[in-house]
């Protein structure tokens, strides 16, 4: 059966490809309209633009070749992201017509020589991408071997319940991934099934999908945890995966249409999309440093367009047929290893909560990353209304010290010059009883900032790590982040939905060595400005409110003034009643 693409997705691809065509320069290729310069040479914007246009209208490929030739003209010393570029070129080989392939074979072969694969990469999702390329390129007699290697990696980097683990390479237990990179793993597993129709690989792809649906909001949101949250990169991976697995149409829920409807609000005058829902309001304020407008727009257009062409050219692989989309089910899902809980009620509550917390992938001396904190509400929405709570953020040390409320739901403390946070928990108990959700956590505080190297030897190691090892030792420092002996804590988080309002209560109790601590953000919380507030206890008139540069728009944080935190004390409690503006009018 041929693929009938939703009209919303057709419009999205036409718009993205038009923006790509309009922002190609004759000599320098894809132009980044936000940075006002050519798309970064060490990324994959040029090759992704070429693939997107190869998969577009028949006349688009002549424009796509301009982007490819511009990339081929770059000095090889400036290139990077080799497995990404290689995947773009391999998919170009697949979807170009026979005539175009024959005519432009020298360009594609020259490109492949510029992006050879390496045995190891700095993150698991890069390694998964490289192995997917090997599956695509393998001759028929080697394809089962390369597919088995891909399956081994997926098994190593997946929790028992199915969450992809992006970090570390040898995870053990207690890790998962930013949701955007779970979507990438899902896309790669689905894509590989089109090159080797293997039942074991298809089973792993479905397992990733079945985990993902538990973190899916039917309004088209599939983020909230970790870096690149709610990013166009992850949206593109998810849409392409759904197309490749044949779940784009469903009688109860159509995820592709939901994502496309949300993306419309991220449109820019130049035809590109902002990289997350907050873009029209805050520009790049919530982006990670590796995010570029031209790169992510080209990536989304490329992989979605290629998936569409593959579906049009041939039927679904037999092992993927019958894949079901089950995201409309209400219930309570807890991945204990990943430390994530999702609540979905028949009345339309969608809530994502972090439990145990995870080591941040970017443990820095100058920035605090609260996107992996335990005990935080990552996403919340009621019925047909907009989101009510934004995801946590990464924030510069200087800003955090000026405005401790930016830590959001994470309790933040100061002892002398040391800053610690109650964001990791070993004891986790979660219950859902007649609509009442209760999460009880016990753990110790951890250092918020990585210590600066002391002495000549440590400084020399830091320099070598940065220049020769690509920061590998620095990333590992997150795994040995010091647990503070100054403070242990017990947190209770409760949520109850009632008559279109969500009631949130949080209680915190600490114990430690008896040394004086300053609680920097008592009763701190984050919310979306449009969320109606019925009650916020504990002298809300004294609340210190600040704008939060989150990936969702109109995000704010609020806290009471700093106070002394005594040993064994029950600290200021929080009770918050939020309602959707659609319900509160």
XYZ file of C-alpha atoms in Angstrom:
585
model
C 0.000 0.000 0.000
C 1.401 3.424 -0.953
C 2.092 6.044 1.686
C -0.548 8.765 1.927
C 1.208 11.622 3.702
C -0.844 13.874 6.016
C -1.512 17.288 4.497
C 0.060 19.007 7.528
C 3.330 17.185 6.893
C 3.228 17.943 3.163
C 2.929 21.643 3.980
C 5.744 21.401 6.533
C 8.168 19.802 4.077
C 7.266 22.200 1.259
C 7.898 25.130 3.597
C 11.217 23.787 4.879
C 12.487 22.969 1.398
C 11.472 26.412 0.165
C 13.445 27.968 3.025
C 16.451 25.792 2.183
C 16.333 26.793 -1.497
C 15.991 30.468 -0.615
C 18.954 30.333 1.744
C 21.491 28.619 -0.500
C 24.405 30.780 -1.618
C 26.177 29.976 -4.914
C 29.641 29.483 -3.382
C 29.135 28.912 0.340
C 26.043 26.678 0.363
C 23.441 26.735 3.124
C 23.203 30.082 4.905
C 22.256 30.367 8.576
C 19.845 33.290 8.833
C 20.081 33.447 12.629
C 23.875 33.522 12.835
C 24.165 35.517 9.592
C 26.917 33.290 8.195
C 27.228 30.034 6.258
C 26.025 26.930 8.062
C 28.863 25.712 10.343
C 31.457 23.703 8.415
C 31.956 21.186 11.228
C 28.260 20.197 11.313
C 25.993 18.608 8.698
C 23.756 21.445 7.514
C 25.062 21.393 3.927
C 24.689 17.641 3.384
C 21.316 17.565 5.142
C 20.079 20.389 2.898
C 21.264 18.412 -0.131
C 19.384 15.300 1.054
C 16.224 17.289 1.827
C 16.208 18.750 -1.677
C 17.061 15.393 -3.259
C 13.911 14.086 -1.595
C 11.825 17.109 -2.605
C 10.324 18.194 -5.900
C 12.043 16.939 -9.093
C 13.535 20.351 -9.789
C 14.908 20.719 -6.228
C 17.957 18.499 -6.739
C 19.761 21.107 -8.818
C 19.566 23.354 -5.745
C 20.596 20.471 -3.494
C 23.754 19.920 -5.534
C 24.824 23.476 -4.727
C 24.780 22.646 -1.022
C 26.655 19.390 -1.611
C 29.304 21.051 -3.790
C 29.789 23.799 -1.187
C 30.444 21.117 1.448
C 32.851 19.302 -0.887
C 34.754 22.576 -1.346
C 35.351 22.984 2.408
C 38.800 22.242 3.802
C 38.703 18.712 5.232
C 40.412 20.006 8.390
C 37.301 22.062 9.179
C 34.874 19.142 8.894
C 33.227 17.238 11.734
C 30.149 15.139 12.542
C 31.379 12.483 10.102
C 28.695 9.832 10.790
C 25.912 12.406 10.319
C 27.315 13.513 6.971
C 27.857 9.915 5.908
C 24.238 9.020 6.654
C 23.033 11.979 4.563
C 25.162 10.829 1.624
C 24.062 7.191 1.908
C 20.407 8.206 1.883
C 21.045 10.460 -1.127
C 22.414 7.426 -2.956
C 19.244 5.553 -2.096
C 16.558 8.059 -3.043
C 18.001 9.756 -6.129
C 16.646 8.439 -9.406
C 18.816 6.071 -11.403
C 19.639 8.797 -13.900
C 20.600 11.290 -11.185
C 22.622 8.673 -9.304
C 24.631 7.809 -12.383
C 25.225 11.437 -13.321
C 26.213 12.595 -9.843
C 27.949 9.442 -8.590
C 31.383 11.190 -8.515
C 30.013 13.836 -6.122
C 28.577 11.242 -3.751
C 31.675 9.054 -3.845
C 33.912 12.048 -3.172
C 31.712 12.962 -0.235
C 31.872 9.492 1.300
C 35.678 9.592 1.178
C 35.588 12.750 3.322
C 33.672 11.230 6.245
C 35.127 7.844 7.131
C 33.773 6.229 10.300
C 35.827 5.839 13.475
C 35.672 2.916 15.956
C 34.654 5.109 18.927
C 32.629 8.283 19.450
C 32.048 10.600 22.422
C 28.391 9.634 22.939
C 26.339 6.519 22.466
C 23.967 8.094 19.954
C 26.932 8.874 17.650
C 28.094 5.259 17.894
C 24.569 4.056 17.100
C 24.476 6.333 14.042
C 27.836 5.031 12.818
C 26.709 1.416 13.185
C 23.490 2.180 11.289
C 25.673 3.460 8.438
C 27.566 0.161 8.489
C 24.285 -1.755 8.226
C 23.232 0.381 5.232
C 26.572 -0.073 3.459
C 27.141 -3.741 4.205
C 27.024 -6.194 1.288
C 24.307 -8.828 1.573
C 26.570 -11.456 3.129
C 27.754 -9.094 5.900
C 24.467 -7.379 6.648
C 23.328 -9.929 9.302
C 26.654 -9.446 11.142
C 26.394 -5.641 11.153
C 22.727 -5.840 12.168
C 23.623 -8.086 15.079
C 26.242 -5.568 16.198
C 23.608 -2.845 16.080
C 21.294 -5.006 18.206
C 24.081 -5.566 20.746
C 24.571 -1.808 21.083
C 20.825 -1.262 21.497
C 20.698 -3.908 24.222
C 23.689 -2.387 26.019
C 22.231 1.105 25.830
C 18.605 0.440 26.733
C 17.006 0.192 30.173
C 15.025 -2.897 31.100
C 11.795 -1.113 30.145
C 13.146 0.342 26.908
C 14.689 3.819 27.388
C 17.763 4.552 25.278
C 20.876 5.426 27.338
C 23.018 8.104 25.701
C 25.604 8.332 28.492
C 27.830 6.728 29.739
C 29.291 4.098 27.395
C 29.109 1.414 30.107
C 25.971 2.519 31.940
C 25.145 -0.103 34.528
C 21.889 1.079 36.117
C 20.371 4.452 36.856
C 20.738 6.168 33.479
C 18.658 7.025 30.441
C 18.746 9.703 27.796
C 17.455 13.125 26.908
C 14.166 12.381 25.179
C 15.368 13.914 21.900
C 18.079 11.261 21.703
C 15.667 8.453 22.499
C 13.792 9.627 19.397
C 17.061 9.506 17.451
C 17.720 5.925 18.568
C 14.171 5.022 17.544
C 14.684 6.583 14.102
C 17.972 4.746 13.551
C 16.537 1.374 14.589
C 13.534 1.875 12.289
C 15.760 3.022 9.414
C 18.064 0.017 9.737
C 15.050 -2.303 9.423
C 14.605 -1.032 5.848
C 18.056 -2.345 4.939
C 17.912 -5.650 6.781
C 14.461 -7.082 7.421
C 15.484 -8.672 10.721
C 12.894 -9.687 13.326
C 15.243 -9.038 16.245
C 16.030 -5.517 15.075
C 12.335 -4.774 14.473
C 11.568 -6.018 17.998
C 14.074 -3.522 19.407
C 12.618 -0.707 17.316
C 9.129 -1.485 18.632
C 10.469 -1.601 22.181
C 11.881 1.900 21.800
C 8.535 3.048 20.365
C 6.509 1.415 23.140
C 8.658 3.181 25.747
C 8.400 6.499 23.944
C 4.585 6.516 23.888
C 4.586 6.659 27.688
C 6.277 10.078 27.488
C 4.026 11.421 24.724
C 1.618 14.313 25.175
C -1.184 14.166 22.548
C -0.822 17.926 22.021
C 2.413 17.122 20.168
C 4.963 17.436 22.980
C 7.563 14.715 23.435
C 10.287 16.295 25.551
C 11.037 17.753 28.946
C 14.015 15.732 30.129
C 17.703 16.418 29.508
C 19.464 18.451 26.841
C 17.920 19.422 23.489
C 14.526 19.277 25.171
C 11.510 19.869 22.886
C 14.013 20.440 20.056
C 13.339 20.295 16.325
C 16.119 17.706 16.122
C 14.101 15.267 18.243
C 10.818 16.180 16.540
C 12.329 15.356 13.157
C 13.671 12.015 14.394
C 10.298 11.072 15.855
C 8.298 11.987 12.740
C 10.717 10.122 10.464
C 10.589 7.059 12.732
C 6.785 7.037 12.734
C 6.720 7.199 8.932
C 9.247 4.367 8.623
C 7.306 2.195 11.093
C 3.924 2.824 9.479
C 2.185 4.420 12.476
C 1.454 7.840 10.976
C -2.325 7.254 10.897
C -4.368 5.998 13.819
C -8.040 6.234 14.646
C -7.423 7.440 18.201
C -4.346 9.619 17.874
C -2.314 10.934 14.920
C 1.111 11.910 16.291
C 2.489 13.331 13.041
C -0.404 15.761 12.692
C -0.065 16.736 16.366
C 3.646 17.539 15.989
C 3.088 19.455 12.740
C 0.316 21.555 14.274
C 2.651 22.502 17.125
C 5.541 23.276 14.781
C 3.431 25.829 12.921
C 3.738 28.122 15.956
C 7.548 27.935 15.639
C 7.624 29.409 12.110
C 9.980 32.267 11.293
C 9.536 34.928 8.591
C 12.400 33.341 6.588
C 10.531 30.018 6.393
C 12.712 28.169 8.877
C 11.362 26.901 12.200
C 12.605 28.045 15.572
C 14.373 25.141 17.261
C 11.900 24.817 20.131
C 8.470 26.195 21.069
C 9.976 29.131 22.991
C 11.913 30.401 19.979
C 9.396 33.023 18.806
C 9.593 34.556 22.289
C 13.207 34.065 23.372
C 15.266 33.316 20.252
C 18.214 31.100 21.141
C 18.113 31.792 24.895
C 17.340 28.140 25.734
C 19.511 26.483 23.091
C 22.539 24.360 23.848
C 25.797 25.559 22.333
C 25.780 22.908 19.597
C 22.330 23.909 18.289
C 22.226 25.834 14.996
C 19.119 27.015 13.155
C 20.272 25.966 9.676
C 21.553 22.543 10.819
C 18.447 21.388 12.678
C 16.040 22.679 10.019
C 17.995 20.891 7.294
C 18.219 17.716 9.428
C 14.457 17.600 10.035
C 13.644 18.247 6.359
C 16.225 15.655 5.245
C 15.270 12.660 7.361
C 11.506 13.257 7.105
C 11.745 13.760 3.350
C 13.905 10.653 2.929
C 11.490 8.575 5.037
C 8.592 9.753 2.865
C 10.421 8.803 -0.330
C 11.300 5.378 1.049
C 7.663 4.723 1.927
C 6.563 5.793 -1.542
C 9.135 3.622 -3.303
C 8.512 0.315 -1.533
C 6.249 -1.354 1.026
C 6.942 -1.521 4.732
C 9.413 -4.236 5.741
C 7.476 -7.301 6.763
C 8.893 -7.243 10.309
C 7.518 -3.707 10.910
C 3.996 -4.353 9.669
C 1.303 -4.179 12.292
C 3.213 -1.774 14.550
C 0.664 -0.096 16.818
C 0.518 3.373 18.336
C -0.820 3.035 21.906
C -0.153 6.501 23.309
C -3.811 7.283 24.009
C -3.916 4.862 26.931
C -4.360 6.379 30.386
C -2.256 5.102 33.259
C 0.874 5.361 35.369
C 4.269 4.422 33.888
C 7.498 4.277 35.888
C 10.892 3.386 34.466
C 12.813 2.906 37.704
C 16.231 2.760 36.016
C 15.676 5.892 33.973
C 14.039 7.640 36.911
C 11.073 8.889 34.918
C 7.349 8.666 35.644
C 4.534 9.605 33.292
C 0.941 10.105 34.415
C -1.938 10.219 31.940
C -5.543 10.382 33.114
C -8.808 9.854 31.193
C -9.611 13.540 31.883
C -6.520 14.743 30.008
C -3.783 15.087 32.625
C -0.315 14.595 31.115
C 2.564 14.830 33.583
C 6.240 13.820 33.317
C 8.181 13.652 36.605
C 11.835 12.910 37.300
C 12.415 10.659 40.337
C 15.948 9.546 41.215
C 17.795 12.062 39.052
C 20.810 11.417 36.846
C 24.338 12.797 36.462
C 24.207 15.774 34.086
C 25.990 15.174 30.793
C 27.478 18.673 31.034
C 29.030 18.935 34.520
C 30.649 22.343 34.381
C 32.616 24.808 36.482
C 30.667 27.763 35.135
C 27.150 26.390 34.523
C 24.597 24.496 36.610
C 22.472 21.892 34.824
C 19.126 21.136 36.479
C 17.658 19.288 33.481
C 18.563 15.908 35.015
C 17.487 16.651 38.611
C 15.375 14.225 40.577
C 12.184 15.367 42.274
C 11.312 17.778 39.442
C 8.151 18.116 37.373
C 9.351 18.164 33.771
C 6.076 18.608 31.895
C 2.449 19.176 32.890
C -0.689 19.787 30.854
C -4.423 19.544 31.505
C -7.075 18.505 28.970
C -7.115 20.762 25.895
C -5.063 23.545 27.479
C -1.420 24.555 26.947
C 1.484 23.271 29.096
C 1.456 24.525 32.673
C 5.028 23.749 33.770
C 8.228 24.184 31.695
C 11.219 21.853 31.749
C 14.241 22.738 33.924
C 17.210 24.574 32.421
C 20.973 24.919 32.391
C 22.049 28.293 33.763
C 25.303 30.240 34.120
C 26.817 30.263 37.601
C 26.776 34.056 37.843
C 23.055 34.208 36.964
C 22.188 31.436 39.397
C 23.928 33.179 42.265
C 22.069 36.375 41.441
C 18.727 34.568 40.977
C 18.601 31.206 42.827
C 14.983 30.746 41.694
C 16.365 29.650 38.311
C 17.073 26.254 39.894
C 13.324 25.673 39.533
C 12.053 22.659 41.493
C 15.550 21.676 42.678
C 16.357 22.694 46.312
C 19.591 24.703 46.339
C 21.840 25.325 49.366
C 25.003 27.244 50.179
C 27.648 26.376 52.759
C 30.359 29.034 52.686
C 31.468 29.142 49.050
C 30.137 25.676 48.228
C 26.840 25.314 46.330
C 25.004 22.007 46.665
C 21.647 20.751 45.409
C 19.269 18.015 46.525
C 18.924 16.453 43.082
C 19.948 12.772 43.425
C 17.898 10.204 45.341
C 18.591 6.558 46.139
C 15.306 5.919 47.928
C 12.305 6.191 45.563
C 8.712 5.246 46.341
C 5.935 6.167 43.913
C 2.214 5.441 44.350
C -0.975 6.242 42.493
C -4.068 5.704 44.628
C -7.493 6.741 43.353
C -6.031 9.611 41.354
C -3.651 10.786 44.098
C -0.008 10.615 43.010
C 2.620 10.555 45.751
C 6.383 10.438 45.236
C 8.655 9.944 48.280
C 12.381 10.485 47.795
C 15.434 10.145 50.047
C 18.943 11.127 49.086
C 21.992 13.300 49.584
C 22.931 16.654 48.143
C 25.539 16.865 45.372
C 27.956 19.515 44.187
C 26.365 21.779 41.599
C 29.629 22.894 39.978
C 32.657 20.897 38.952
C 35.752 21.796 40.947
C 38.501 23.722 39.159
C 41.789 21.810 38.662
C 44.288 22.479 41.422
C 47.999 22.198 40.873
C 50.102 21.912 37.734
C 49.357 18.228 37.028
C 45.558 18.614 37.142
C 45.702 21.690 34.915
C 47.914 19.820 32.428
C 45.476 16.874 32.360
C 42.571 19.273 31.780
C 44.396 20.867 28.810
C 45.235 17.484 27.280
C 41.656 16.284 27.782
C 40.282 19.307 25.947
C 42.789 19.256 23.070
C 43.506 15.547 22.574
C 40.634 13.558 24.094
C 37.676 15.698 23.066
C 36.697 16.352 26.690
C 36.165 12.650 27.468
C 37.635 12.935 30.980
C 35.513 15.993 31.672
C 32.342 14.120 30.747
C 33.324 11.269 33.037
C 33.634 13.759 35.896
C 29.836 13.830 36.017
C 29.883 10.168 37.044
C 32.053 10.918 40.059
C 30.260 14.110 41.068
C 30.915 14.539 44.749
C 28.101 13.736 47.164
C 28.059 16.267 49.976
C 28.238 15.065 53.584
C 26.652 18.346 54.646
C 23.072 17.476 53.819
C 20.681 14.581 53.381
C 17.050 15.120 52.553
C 13.591 13.653 52.269
C 11.188 15.090 49.723
C 7.504 14.299 49.263
C 5.787 15.423 46.064
C 2.028 15.011 45.696
C -0.291 15.776 42.769
C -4.043 15.491 42.501
C -6.296 16.468 39.614
C -9.699 17.836 40.562
C -12.310 19.766 38.576
C -9.886 21.033 35.938
C -7.230 22.024 38.496
C -4.010 20.251 39.446
C -3.005 20.556 43.102
C 0.734 20.160 43.769
C 2.177 19.816 47.268
C 5.841 19.458 48.173
C 7.380 18.904 51.583
C 11.112 18.889 52.309
C 13.012 17.764 55.379
C 16.791 17.858 55.744
C 19.408 16.449 58.083
C 23.177 16.822 58.107
C 26.175 17.604 60.230
C 24.641 20.466 62.134
C 26.611 23.070 60.198
C 24.663 26.181 59.149
C 23.325 26.097 55.621
C 21.497 28.737 53.620
C 18.449 27.504 51.720
C 18.720 29.664 48.609
C 15.330 28.962 46.972
C 12.665 28.028 49.576
C 9.402 26.676 48.102
C 10.811 27.223 44.606
C 8.745 26.188 41.586
C 8.402 26.894 37.878
C 5.272 27.473 35.836
C 3.964 28.861 32.569
C 2.687 32.427 32.943
C -0.735 31.619 31.497
C -1.386 28.920 34.118
C -4.181 30.051 36.392
C -3.176 30.004 40.077
C -5.853 29.395 42.691
C -3.527 29.213 45.689
C 0.174 29.368 46.480
C 0.777 29.051 50.199
C 3.562 30.314 52.443
C 3.448 34.069 51.961
C 3.287 34.075 48.203
C 3.228 37.868 48.383
C 6.939 37.633 49.315
C 7.664 35.544 46.238
C 10.697 36.461 44.148
C 9.678 35.870 40.525
C 11.963 35.684 37.505
C 11.623 34.833 33.834
C 12.993 31.412 32.897
C 14.633 30.820 29.517
C 13.108 27.367 29.100
C 12.308 25.527 25.874
C 8.584 26.267 26.367
C 7.411 29.894 26.157
C 6.202 32.200 28.959
C 8.119 30.291 31.634
C 8.664 31.765 35.070
C 10.184 30.667 38.369
C 9.224 31.791 41.824
C 10.809 31.372 45.247
C 10.731 32.811 48.734
C 13.753 34.744 50.029
C 16.747 32.685 51.223
C 16.553 31.377 54.776
C 18.654 29.477 57.282
C 18.304 25.692 57.017
C 18.683 24.036 60.394
C 19.487 20.382 60.902
C 16.371 18.204 60.993
C 14.085 21.046 60.055
C 10.932 20.841 57.963
C 11.603 23.561 55.425
C 8.987 25.837 53.831
C 6.357 23.698 52.144
C 4.740 24.413 48.823
C 1.135 24.091 47.764
C 0.246 25.190 44.270
C -3.100 25.017 42.433
C -2.719 25.310 38.655
C -5.494 25.415 36.088
C -5.530 25.576 32.317
C -6.516 28.993 30.916
C -9.012 27.165 28.718
C -10.720 25.935 31.872
C -10.294 29.033 34.032
C -12.104 31.530 31.802
